[in-house]
Amino acid sequence: MKNKKLAHVASLITCLLMVTAIAITRDHKLWGNDIKLGNSEETPTERTLEDGTVVVSTAEIGKEIIGYGGPTPLEIHMKDGVIKDVKPLENSETPDFFAEVTGSGMFKKWIGKTPEEALQTKVDAVSGATYSSDAVIQNVKAGLQYVIDNKVEIKSSRQDFTSVKFWVAVLVILAGSILPMFVHNRYYRIVQQTLNVLVLGFWCGTFISYSLLINSISNGISLMSSILTVMLLIVAFVFPLFGKKNHYCAWICPLGSIQELAGKSIKYKYRMSQRTVKYLRWFRQGLWALLMLLLWSGVMFELVDYELFTAFIFTNAPIGVSIAAVLFVLVSLVIPRPYCRFVCPTGTLLKISQNIE
């Protein structure tokens, strides 16, 4: 038993180190700290262009403001006492989601106003890209506060503790984490999985993915601004250390839940041979190994943004991802949880970290 526990811990540490290597390769950061070798020029907070335009960058003053993928710095261009332009700088946000922010007309709401007027302007987050748009709003506020008095008060709006959505998500995660240990009822399981799909999936877009893991290691996690993320990570990585292996996948993951619910809707099931199942599992493991090699090589980082989990954020999900998600749900009518069993890279990583097949 002791040897099994040690093997489990070793597997967990190995997986975390593998994902850490990807985070360093992609972002050159670890837990929010820049680890680039050699001299790196720091982006100046304020500079003046030849035409007199004053440009304020939030790369430094807003580095604690985290979107979905990490910091979302921007530049505020001002001339003649008013804001002329707001331009996003390079960031690690998912391109499709961040395109929703840049294309929403959000930036135009600050243009033409004085810093004081813009600071008082109420700008709503973009539905479907809440984390990214909230981070942009906070960056603008930080930059404007700098302009006004050089005293920047940075507040992350990643988590709104007054939001009904937040507290409902907390309750659903807690229910899926704790109740299965005491309640053994198939009707409860159906209720829990339905809540996983509707609340964690479609309403909140809250789930563990490769993108989330890499971003968390690269940028760090603030307990007060990422409570839902911390809760999910505890269930996925800490629970298994106490004998609750595969608990996240079985009881909380919205994608796994919607597949299982679909499978319960009809009795007929296609029976695959043990050889076919074995080959499909080998395919899943080979796909995971290929993904890791590509990420370690520093190419095709965008692949992590196209796991099927993003289909829950359907207003922003790539059409190909949405179609694939629908197809897997349809297949799950006759083959139990096909994506989980034969494809899911995140699920494979979790299994390896728990020292299970």
mmCIF file of C-alpha atoms in Angstrom:
data_model
loop_
_atom_site.group_PDB
_atom_site.id
_atom_site.type_symbol
_atom_site.label_atom_id
_atom_site.label_comp_id
_atom_site.label_asym_id
_atom_site.label_seq_id
_atom_site.Cartn_x
_atom_site.Cartn_y
_atom_site.Cartn_z
ATOM 1 C CA MET A 1 0.000 0.000 0.000
ATOM 2 C CA LYS A 2 2.840 2.360 0.889
ATOM 3 C CA ASN A 3 4.572 1.634 -2.415
ATOM 4 C CA LYS A 4 1.349 2.391 -4.307
ATOM 5 C CA LYS A 5 1.007 5.711 -2.502
ATOM 6 C CA LEU A 6 4.594 6.637 -3.312
ATOM 7 C CA ALA A 7 4.073 5.670 -6.955
ATOM 8 C CA HIS A 8 0.961 7.858 -7.051
ATOM 9 C CA VAL A 9 2.814 10.847 -5.602
ATOM 10 C CA ALA A 10 5.670 10.304 -8.047
ATOM 11 C CA SER A 11 3.225 10.196 -10.964
ATOM 12 C CA LEU A 12 1.542 13.395 -9.792
ATOM 13 C CA ILE A 13 4.845 15.250 -9.457
ATOM 14 C CA THR A 14 5.972 13.995 -12.868
ATOM 15 C CA CYS A 15 2.801 15.235 -14.554
ATOM 16 C CA LEU A 16 3.055 18.635 -12.877
ATOM 17 C CA LEU A 17 6.657 18.936 -14.037
ATOM 18 C CA MET A 18 5.646 18.024 -17.598
ATOM 19 C CA VAL A 19 2.972 20.725 -17.693
ATOM 20 C CA THR A 20 5.387 23.160 -16.032
ATOM 21 C CA ALA A 21 7.854 22.572 -18.878
ATOM 22 C CA ILE A 22 5.130 23.485 -21.381
ATOM 23 C CA ALA A 23 4.241 26.660 -19.459
ATOM 24 C CA ILE A 24 7.872 27.754 -19.393
ATOM 25 C CA THR A 25 8.351 26.970 -23.076
ATOM 26 C CA ARG A 26 5.242 28.908 -24.093
ATOM 27 C CA ASP A 27 5.195 31.885 -21.728
ATOM 28 C CA HIS A 28 8.733 31.990 -20.266
ATOM 29 C CA LYS A 29 7.075 32.394 -16.886
ATOM 30 C CA LEU A 30 6.572 30.326 -13.780
ATOM 31 C CA TRP A 31 3.946 31.218 -11.198
ATOM 32 C CA GLY A 32 3.798 34.770 -12.563
ATOM 33 C CA ASN A 33 7.560 35.324 -12.523
ATOM 34 C CA ASP A 34 9.507 36.038 -15.702
ATOM 35 C CA ILE A 35 12.266 33.463 -16.133
ATOM 36 C CA LYS A 36 13.659 34.553 -19.485
ATOM 37 C CA LEU A 37 17.426 34.251 -19.658
ATOM 38 C CA GLY A 38 19.516 37.231 -20.625
ATOM 39 C CA ASN A 39 18.609 40.881 -20.556
ATOM 40 C CA SER A 40 15.029 41.816 -21.242
ATOM 41 C CA GLU A 41 13.820 45.328 -21.746
ATOM 42 C CA GLU A 42 11.039 46.385 -19.455
ATOM 43 C CA THR A 43 8.118 48.044 -21.192
ATOM 44 C CA PRO A 44 8.007 51.710 -20.094
ATOM 45 C CA THR A 45 4.786 52.639 -18.353
ATOM 46 C CA GLU A 46 4.654 56.041 -20.041
ATOM 47 C CA ARG A 47 6.110 57.407 -23.245
ATOM 48 C CA THR A 48 5.411 60.297 -25.587
ATOM 49 C CA LEU A 49 5.219 59.924 -29.359
ATOM 50 C CA GLU A 50 6.532 62.494 -31.849
ATOM 51 C CA ASP A 51 3.067 63.972 -32.390
ATOM 52 C CA GLY A 52 2.637 64.580 -28.671
ATOM 53 C CA THR A 53 0.456 61.546 -28.000
ATOM 54 C CA VAL A 54 1.022 60.177 -24.508
ATOM 55 C CA VAL A 55 0.969 56.389 -24.355
ATOM 56 C CA VAL A 56 0.440 54.593 -21.042
ATOM 57 C CA SER A 57 1.183 50.867 -20.958
ATOM 58 C CA THR A 58 -0.327 48.593 -18.313
ATOM 59 C CA ALA A 59 2.269 45.843 -18.877
ATOM 60 C CA GLU A 60 3.828 46.568 -15.479
ATOM 61 C CA ILE A 61 1.110 48.321 -13.479
ATOM 62 C CA GLY A 62 -1.468 45.744 -14.536
ATOM 63 C CA LYS A 63 0.633 42.591 -14.354
ATOM 64 C CA GLU A 64 -1.426 41.301 -11.410
ATOM 65 C CA ILE A 65 -4.626 41.516 -13.445
ATOM 66 C CA ILE A 66 -5.267 38.067 -14.873
ATOM 67 C CA GLY A 67 -7.669 37.160 -17.654
ATOM 68 C CA TYR A 68 -8.369 33.565 -18.646
ATOM 69 C CA GLY A 69 -4.924 32.892 -20.080
ATOM 70 C CA GLY A 70 -2.837 35.355 -18.079
ATOM 71 C CA PRO A 71 -2.105 39.096 -18.009
ATOM 72 C CA THR A 72 -3.903 41.153 -20.674
ATOM 73 C CA PRO A 73 -1.819 44.350 -21.002
ATOM 74 C CA LEU A 74 -2.889 47.214 -23.206
ATOM 75 C CA GLU A 75 -1.890 50.727 -24.211
ATOM 76 C CA ILE A 76 -3.982 53.840 -23.655
ATOM 77 C CA HIS A 77 -3.230 56.593 -26.192
ATOM 78 C CA MET A 78 -4.112 60.158 -25.117
ATOM 79 C CA LYS A 79 -3.826 63.511 -26.790
ATOM 80 C CA ASP A 80 -5.364 66.916 -26.161
ATOM 81 C CA GLY A 81 -6.642 65.762 -22.808
ATOM 82 C CA VAL A 82 -8.776 62.887 -24.112
ATOM 83 C CA ILE A 83 -8.339 59.237 -24.937
ATOM 84 C CA LYS A 84 -7.623 58.657 -28.617
ATOM 85 C CA ASP A 85 -7.218 54.897 -28.663
ATOM 86 C CA VAL A 86 -6.980 51.752 -26.526
ATOM 87 C CA LYS A 87 -4.848 48.970 -27.993
ATOM 88 C CA PRO A 88 -4.378 45.441 -26.591
ATOM 89 C CA LEU A 89 -0.810 44.168 -26.374
ATOM 90 C CA GLU A 90 0.405 40.597 -26.827
ATOM 91 C CA ASN A 91 -1.252 38.197 -24.413
ATOM 92 C CA SER A 92 -1.983 34.503 -23.849
ATOM 93 C CA GLU A 93 -5.770 34.660 -24.148
ATOM 94 C CA THR A 94 -7.517 32.175 -26.417
ATOM 95 C CA PRO A 95 -7.580 33.979 -29.811
ATOM 96 C CA ASP A 96 -11.226 33.212 -30.599
ATOM 97 C CA PHE A 97 -12.417 34.412 -27.203
ATOM 98 C CA PHE A 98 -10.281 37.555 -27.195
ATOM 99 C CA ALA A 99 -11.550 38.366 -30.697
ATOM 100 C CA GLU A 100 -14.992 38.653 -29.114
ATOM 101 C CA VAL A 101 -13.616 41.348 -26.805
ATOM 102 C CA THR A 102 -11.835 43.347 -29.500
ATOM 103 C CA GLY A 103 -14.815 43.075 -31.814
ATOM 104 C CA SER A 104 -17.434 43.967 -29.226
ATOM 105 C CA GLY A 105 -16.982 47.732 -29.441
ATOM 106 C CA MET A 106 -15.859 47.824 -25.805
ATOM 107 C CA PHE A 107 -12.767 49.940 -26.521
ATOM 108 C CA LYS A 108 -14.819 52.643 -28.249
ATOM 109 C CA LYS A 109 -16.660 53.418 -25.011
ATOM 110 C CA TRP A 110 -13.515 55.033 -23.568
ATOM 111 C CA ILE A 111 -12.426 56.949 -26.655
ATOM 112 C CA GLY A 112 -13.051 60.706 -26.721
ATOM 113 C CA LYS A 113 -13.323 60.998 -22.940
ATOM 114 C CA THR A 114 -10.995 62.514 -20.394
ATOM 115 C CA PRO A 115 -9.303 60.074 -18.003
ATOM 116 C CA GLU A 116 -11.657 61.165 -15.230
ATOM 117 C CA GLU A 117 -14.739 60.663 -17.405
ATOM 118 C CA ALA A 118 -13.516 57.322 -18.709
ATOM 119 C CA LEU A 119 -12.739 56.106 -15.209
ATOM 120 C CA GLN A 120 -16.378 56.712 -14.246
ATOM 121 C CA THR A 121 -17.744 55.084 -17.399
ATOM 122 C CA LYS A 122 -19.527 51.787 -16.751
ATOM 123 C CA VAL A 123 -18.475 49.161 -19.279
ATOM 124 C CA ASP A 124 -20.018 45.702 -19.121
ATOM 125 C CA ALA A 125 -18.108 42.483 -19.642
ATOM 126 C CA VAL A 126 -18.585 40.611 -22.896
ATOM 127 C CA SER A 127 -20.793 37.545 -22.542
ATOM 128 C CA GLY A 128 -18.860 34.393 -23.430
ATOM 129 C CA ALA A 129 -15.497 36.070 -22.808
ATOM 130 C CA THR A 130 -16.058 37.303 -19.269
ATOM 131 C CA TYR A 131 -12.576 36.663 -17.876
ATOM 132 C CA SER A 132 -10.810 38.368 -20.784
ATOM 133 C CA SER A 133 -13.139 41.380 -20.943
ATOM 134 C CA ASP A 134 -13.093 41.856 -17.155
ATOM 135 C CA ALA A 135 -9.298 41.889 -17.271
ATOM 136 C CA VAL A 136 -9.354 44.493 -20.064
ATOM 137 C CA ILE A 137 -11.692 46.703 -18.027
ATOM 138 C CA GLN A 138 -9.446 46.479 -14.973
ATOM 139 C CA ASN A 139 -6.365 47.249 -17.079
ATOM 140 C CA VAL A 140 -8.022 50.390 -18.429
ATOM 141 C CA LYS A 141 -8.945 51.452 -14.903
ATOM 142 C CA ALA A 142 -5.389 50.847 -13.703
ATOM 143 C CA GLY A 143 -3.951 52.868 -16.582
ATOM 144 C CA LEU A 144 -6.371 55.737 -16.068
ATOM 145 C CA GLN A 145 -5.696 55.817 -12.335
ATOM 146 C CA TYR A 146 -1.988 56.048 -13.139
ATOM 147 C CA VAL A 147 -2.660 59.012 -15.409
ATOM 148 C CA ILE A 148 -4.672 60.790 -12.763
ATOM 149 C CA ASP A 149 -2.410 60.451 -9.753
ATOM 150 C CA ASN A 150 0.166 57.711 -10.374
ATOM 151 C CA LYS A 151 -1.389 55.655 -7.598
ATOM 152 C CA VAL A 152 -2.739 52.545 -9.219
ATOM 153 C CA GLU A 153 -5.229 50.457 -7.256
ATOM 154 C CA ILE A 154 -5.395 47.090 -8.936
ATOM 155 C CA LYS A 155 -8.389 44.911 -8.241
ATOM 156 C CA SER A 156 -9.001 41.664 -10.024
ATOM 157 C CA SER A 157 -12.579 41.148 -11.102
ATOM 158 C CA ARG A 158 -11.899 37.560 -12.041
ATOM 159 C CA GLN A 159 -14.269 36.456 -9.304
ATOM 160 C CA ASP A 160 -17.358 38.449 -8.351
ATOM 161 C CA PHE A 161 -18.320 37.370 -4.848
ATOM 162 C CA THR A 162 -21.696 39.107 -5.140
ATOM 163 C CA SER A 163 -22.621 37.112 -8.235
ATOM 164 C CA VAL A 164 -25.384 34.509 -8.012
ATOM 165 C CA LYS A 165 -23.575 32.575 -10.748
ATOM 166 C CA PHE A 166 -20.441 32.302 -8.596
ATOM 167 C CA TRP A 167 -22.229 30.957 -5.528
ATOM 168 C CA VAL A 168 -24.328 28.508 -7.517
ATOM 169 C CA ALA A 169 -21.113 27.179 -9.118
ATOM 170 C CA VAL A 170 -19.505 26.841 -5.669
ATOM 171 C CA LEU A 171 -22.478 24.839 -4.412
ATOM 172 C CA VAL A 172 -22.458 22.543 -7.449
ATOM 173 C CA ILE A 173 -18.725 21.849 -7.075
ATOM 174 C CA LEU A 174 -19.088 21.221 -3.333
ATOM 175 C CA ALA A 175 -22.032 18.897 -3.949
ATOM 176 C CA GLY A 176 -20.093 16.916 -6.552
ATOM 177 C CA SER A 177 -17.042 16.798 -4.282
ATOM 178 C CA ILE A 178 -18.668 15.746 -0.994
ATOM 179 C CA LEU A 179 -22.121 14.211 -1.447
ATOM 180 C CA PRO A 180 -21.002 11.186 -3.528
ATOM 181 C CA MET A 181 -19.075 9.995 -0.460
ATOM 182 C CA PHE A 182 -22.325 9.696 1.508
ATOM 183 C CA VAL A 183 -25.159 9.492 -1.024
ATOM 184 C CA HIS A 184 -25.303 6.361 -3.166
ATOM 185 C CA ASN A 185 -28.342 6.901 -5.315
ATOM 186 C CA ARG A 186 -28.586 6.827 -9.090
ATOM 187 C CA TYR A 187 -31.209 9.570 -9.102
ATOM 188 C CA TYR A 188 -28.863 11.879 -7.203
ATOM 189 C CA ARG A 189 -26.153 11.142 -9.775
ATOM 190 C CA ILE A 190 -28.497 12.228 -12.557
ATOM 191 C CA VAL A 191 -29.270 15.481 -10.711
ATOM 192 C CA GLN A 192 -25.592 16.180 -10.058
ATOM 193 C CA GLN A 193 -24.596 15.537 -13.665
ATOM 194 C CA THR A 194 -27.413 17.725 -14.934
ATOM 195 C CA LEU A 195 -26.194 20.563 -12.712
ATOM 196 C CA ASN A 196 -22.623 19.977 -13.916
ATOM 197 C CA VAL A 197 -23.747 20.415 -17.511
ATOM 198 C CA LEU A 198 -26.095 23.365 -17.024
ATOM 199 C CA VAL A 199 -24.225 25.316 -14.328
ATOM 200 C CA LEU A 200 -20.525 24.469 -14.653
ATOM 201 C CA GLY A 201 -20.682 23.878 -18.398
ATOM 202 C CA PHE A 202 -23.087 26.198 -20.186
ATOM 203 C CA TRP A 203 -23.652 28.886 -17.532
ATOM 204 C CA CYS A 204 -20.194 29.351 -16.024
ATOM 205 C CA GLY A 205 -17.814 27.714 -18.499
ATOM 206 C CA THR A 206 -15.918 26.260 -15.534
ATOM 207 C CA PHE A 207 -13.894 23.099 -16.078
ATOM 208 C CA ILE A 208 -10.358 21.719 -16.021
ATOM 209 C CA SER A 209 -8.538 21.747 -19.336
ATOM 210 C CA TYR A 210 -4.975 21.739 -20.613
ATOM 211 C CA SER A 211 -5.252 25.466 -21.179
ATOM 212 C CA LEU A 212 -6.315 26.063 -17.567
ATOM 213 C CA LEU A 213 -3.485 23.936 -16.176
ATOM 214 C CA ILE A 214 -0.788 25.597 -18.271
ATOM 215 C CA ASN A 215 -2.079 29.093 -17.546
ATOM 216 C CA SER A 216 -2.297 28.383 -13.811
ATOM 217 C CA ILE A 217 1.314 27.210 -13.638
ATOM 218 C CA SER A 218 2.534 30.034 -15.858
ATOM 219 C CA ASN A 219 0.722 32.888 -14.127
ATOM 220 C CA GLY A 220 0.051 31.489 -10.687
ATOM 221 C CA ILE A 221 -3.260 31.248 -8.887
ATOM 222 C CA SER A 222 -4.716 33.812 -6.537
ATOM 223 C CA LEU A 223 -7.004 32.096 -4.044
ATOM 224 C CA MET A 224 -9.216 35.154 -3.698
ATOM 225 C CA SER A 225 -9.612 35.675 -7.436
ATOM 226 C CA SER A 226 -9.769 32.070 -8.640
ATOM 227 C CA ILE A 227 -11.699 30.135 -6.015
ATOM 228 C CA LEU A 228 -13.589 27.996 -8.528
ATOM 229 C CA THR A 229 -10.342 27.022 -10.245
ATOM 230 C CA VAL A 230 -8.715 26.145 -6.926
ATOM 231 C CA MET A 231 -11.706 23.995 -5.945
ATOM 232 C CA LEU A 232 -11.575 22.052 -9.214
ATOM 233 C CA LEU A 233 -7.818 21.517 -8.960
ATOM 234 C CA ILE A 234 -8.178 20.195 -5.414
ATOM 235 C CA VAL A 235 -10.777 17.657 -6.526
ATOM 236 C CA ALA A 236 -8.696 16.624 -9.556
ATOM 237 C CA PHE A 237 -5.264 16.363 -7.909
ATOM 238 C CA VAL A 238 -5.658 16.241 -4.111
ATOM 239 C CA PHE A 239 -8.704 13.987 -3.725
ATOM 240 C CA PRO A 240 -6.949 11.076 -5.491
ATOM 241 C CA LEU A 241 -4.191 11.182 -2.869
ATOM 242 C CA PHE A 242 -6.839 10.147 -0.324
ATOM 243 C CA GLY A 243 -8.298 7.290 -2.349
ATOM 244 C CA LYS A 244 -10.789 9.238 -4.473
ATOM 245 C CA LYS A 245 -9.213 8.524 -7.827
ATOM 246 C CA ASN A 246 -10.947 9.791 -10.937
ATOM 247 C CA HIS A 247 -13.404 11.754 -8.775
ATOM 248 C CA TYR A 248 -13.316 14.902 -10.922
ATOM 249 C CA CYS A 249 -13.932 13.018 -14.167
ATOM 250 C CA ALA A 250 -16.665 10.861 -12.650
ATOM 251 C CA TRP A 251 -18.567 13.462 -10.647
ATOM 252 C CA ILE A 252 -17.838 17.012 -11.805
ATOM 253 C CA CYS A 253 -16.553 17.265 -15.384
ATOM 254 C CA PRO A 254 -19.419 18.737 -17.464
ATOM 255 C CA LEU A 255 -18.270 17.050 -20.676
ATOM 256 C CA GLY A 256 -18.184 13.648 -19.054
ATOM 257 C CA SER A 257 -21.567 14.351 -17.460
ATOM 258 C CA ILE A 258 -23.325 15.274 -20.694
ATOM 259 C CA GLN A 259 -22.004 12.110 -22.374
ATOM 260 C CA GLU A 260 -23.233 9.903 -19.542
ATOM 261 C CA LEU A 261 -26.628 11.603 -19.451
ATOM 262 C CA ALA A 262 -26.970 11.094 -23.198
ATOM 263 C CA GLY A 263 -26.105 7.422 -22.786
ATOM 264 C CA LYS A 264 -28.861 6.987 -20.219
ATOM 265 C CA SER A 265 -31.498 8.227 -22.663
ATOM 266 C CA ILE A 266 -31.592 4.971 -24.649
ATOM 267 C CA LYS A 267 -31.050 1.365 -23.584
ATOM 268 C CA TYR A 268 -29.332 0.050 -26.716
ATOM 269 C CA LYS A 269 -25.551 -0.011 -26.511
ATOM 270 C CA TYR A 270 -23.070 -0.993 -29.185
ATOM 271 C CA ARG A 271 -20.802 -3.736 -27.879
ATOM 272 C CA MET A 272 -17.177 -3.275 -28.858
ATOM 273 C CA SER A 273 -14.707 -6.132 -28.631
ATOM 274 C CA GLN A 274 -12.027 -5.986 -25.949
ATOM 275 C CA ARG A 275 -9.423 -5.736 -28.711
ATOM 276 C CA THR A 276 -11.128 -2.666 -30.191
ATOM 277 C CA VAL A 277 -11.341 -1.029 -26.768
ATOM 278 C CA LYS A 278 -7.655 -1.748 -26.197
ATOM 279 C CA TYR A 279 -6.679 -0.215 -29.547
ATOM 280 C CA LEU A 280 -8.790 2.870 -28.872
ATOM 281 C CA ARG A 281 -7.121 3.329 -25.492
ATOM 282 C CA TRP A 282 -3.746 3.052 -27.174
ATOM 283 C CA PHE A 283 -4.949 5.718 -29.608
ATOM 284 C CA ARG A 284 -5.849 8.019 -26.699
ATOM 285 C CA GLN A 285 -2.455 7.540 -25.100
ATOM 286 C CA GLY A 286 -0.655 8.044 -28.409
ATOM 287 C CA LEU A 287 -2.650 11.209 -29.091
ATOM 288 C CA TRP A 288 -1.697 12.521 -25.657
ATOM 289 C CA ALA A 289 1.980 11.712 -26.228
ATOM 290 C CA LEU A 290 1.925 13.478 -29.601
ATOM 291 C CA LEU A 291 0.307 16.556 -28.049
ATOM 292 C CA MET A 292 2.947 16.662 -25.312
ATOM 293 C CA LEU A 293 5.785 16.358 -27.834
ATOM 294 C CA LEU A 294 4.374 19.214 -29.915
ATOM 295 C CA LEU A 295 3.955 21.431 -26.869
ATOM 296 C CA TRP A 296 7.402 20.624 -25.503
ATOM 297 C CA SER A 297 8.838 21.422 -28.933
ATOM 298 C CA GLY A 298 7.311 24.881 -28.753
ATOM 299 C CA VAL A 299 4.970 24.469 -31.717
ATOM 300 C CA MET A 300 1.195 24.472 -32.101
ATOM 301 C CA PHE A 301 0.459 25.836 -28.621
ATOM 302 C CA GLU A 302 -2.995 26.786 -29.919
ATOM 303 C CA LEU A 303 -3.981 23.102 -29.850
ATOM 304 C CA VAL A 304 -4.723 23.321 -26.127
ATOM 305 C CA ASP A 305 -7.427 25.891 -26.851
ATOM 306 C CA TYR A 306 -9.405 23.441 -28.952
ATOM 307 C CA GLU A 307 -10.326 20.712 -26.508
ATOM 308 C CA LEU A 308 -14.037 19.955 -26.649
ATOM 309 C CA PHE A 309 -14.656 21.635 -23.284
ATOM 310 C CA THR A 310 -14.734 25.012 -25.049
ATOM 311 C CA ALA A 311 -17.929 23.939 -26.831
ATOM 312 C CA PHE A 312 -19.823 24.798 -23.638
ATOM 313 C CA ILE A 313 -18.971 28.450 -24.300
ATOM 314 C CA PHE A 314 -20.890 28.036 -27.523
ATOM 315 C CA THR A 315 -21.053 31.733 -28.437
ATOM 316 C CA ASN A 316 -17.280 31.756 -28.861
ATOM 317 C CA ALA A 317 -16.320 28.154 -29.565
ATOM 318 C CA PRO A 318 -14.836 27.411 -33.009
ATOM 319 C CA ILE A 319 -17.421 25.799 -35.249
ATOM 320 C CA GLY A 320 -15.259 22.695 -35.686
ATOM 321 C CA VAL A 321 -15.062 22.176 -31.927
ATOM 322 C CA SER A 322 -18.819 22.594 -31.559
ATOM 323 C CA ILE A 323 -19.510 20.085 -34.344
ATOM 324 C CA ALA A 324 -17.066 17.568 -32.855
ATOM 325 C CA ALA A 325 -18.655 17.968 -29.419
ATOM 326 C CA VAL A 326 -22.132 17.326 -30.802
ATOM 327 C CA LEU A 327 -20.885 14.251 -32.673
ATOM 328 C CA PHE A 328 -19.293 12.792 -29.544
ATOM 329 C CA VAL A 329 -22.506 13.375 -27.580
ATOM 330 C CA LEU A 330 -24.441 11.557 -30.299
ATOM 331 C CA VAL A 331 -21.969 8.667 -30.276
ATOM 332 C CA SER A 332 -22.307 8.493 -26.485
ATOM 333 C CA LEU A 333 -25.926 7.442 -26.992
ATOM 334 C CA VAL A 334 -24.663 3.969 -27.889
ATOM 335 C CA ILE A 335 -21.042 3.964 -26.648
ATOM 336 C CA PRO A 336 -20.488 5.087 -23.006
ATOM 337 C CA ARG A 337 -18.438 8.301 -22.658
ATOM 338 C CA PRO A 338 -16.431 7.881 -25.900
ATOM 339 C CA TYR A 339 -14.511 11.171 -25.640
ATOM 340 C CA CYS A 340 -13.465 10.489 -22.043
ATOM 341 C CA ARG A 341 -12.384 6.919 -22.742
ATOM 342 C CA PHE A 342 -10.718 7.226 -26.127
ATOM 343 C CA VAL A 343 -9.646 10.850 -26.772
ATOM 344 C CA CYS A 344 -9.529 13.332 -23.867
ATOM 345 C CA PRO A 345 -5.935 14.644 -23.378
ATOM 346 C CA THR A 346 -6.798 16.315 -20.056
ATOM 347 C CA GLY A 347 -8.381 13.117 -18.795
ATOM 348 C CA THR A 348 -5.301 11.162 -19.851
ATOM 349 C CA LEU A 349 -3.063 13.540 -17.921
ATOM 350 C CA LEU A 350 -5.270 13.173 -14.831
ATOM 351 C CA LYS A 351 -5.178 9.385 -15.117
ATOM 352 C CA ILE A 352 -1.392 9.344 -15.428
ATOM 353 C CA SER A 353 -1.067 11.706 -12.452
ATOM 354 C CA GLN A 354 -3.165 9.234 -10.427
ATOM 355 C CA ASN A 355 -1.107 6.255 -11.613
ATOM 356 C CA ILE A 356 -4.106 4.576 -13.255
ATOM 357 C CA GLU A 357 -4.661 3.435 -16.848
#
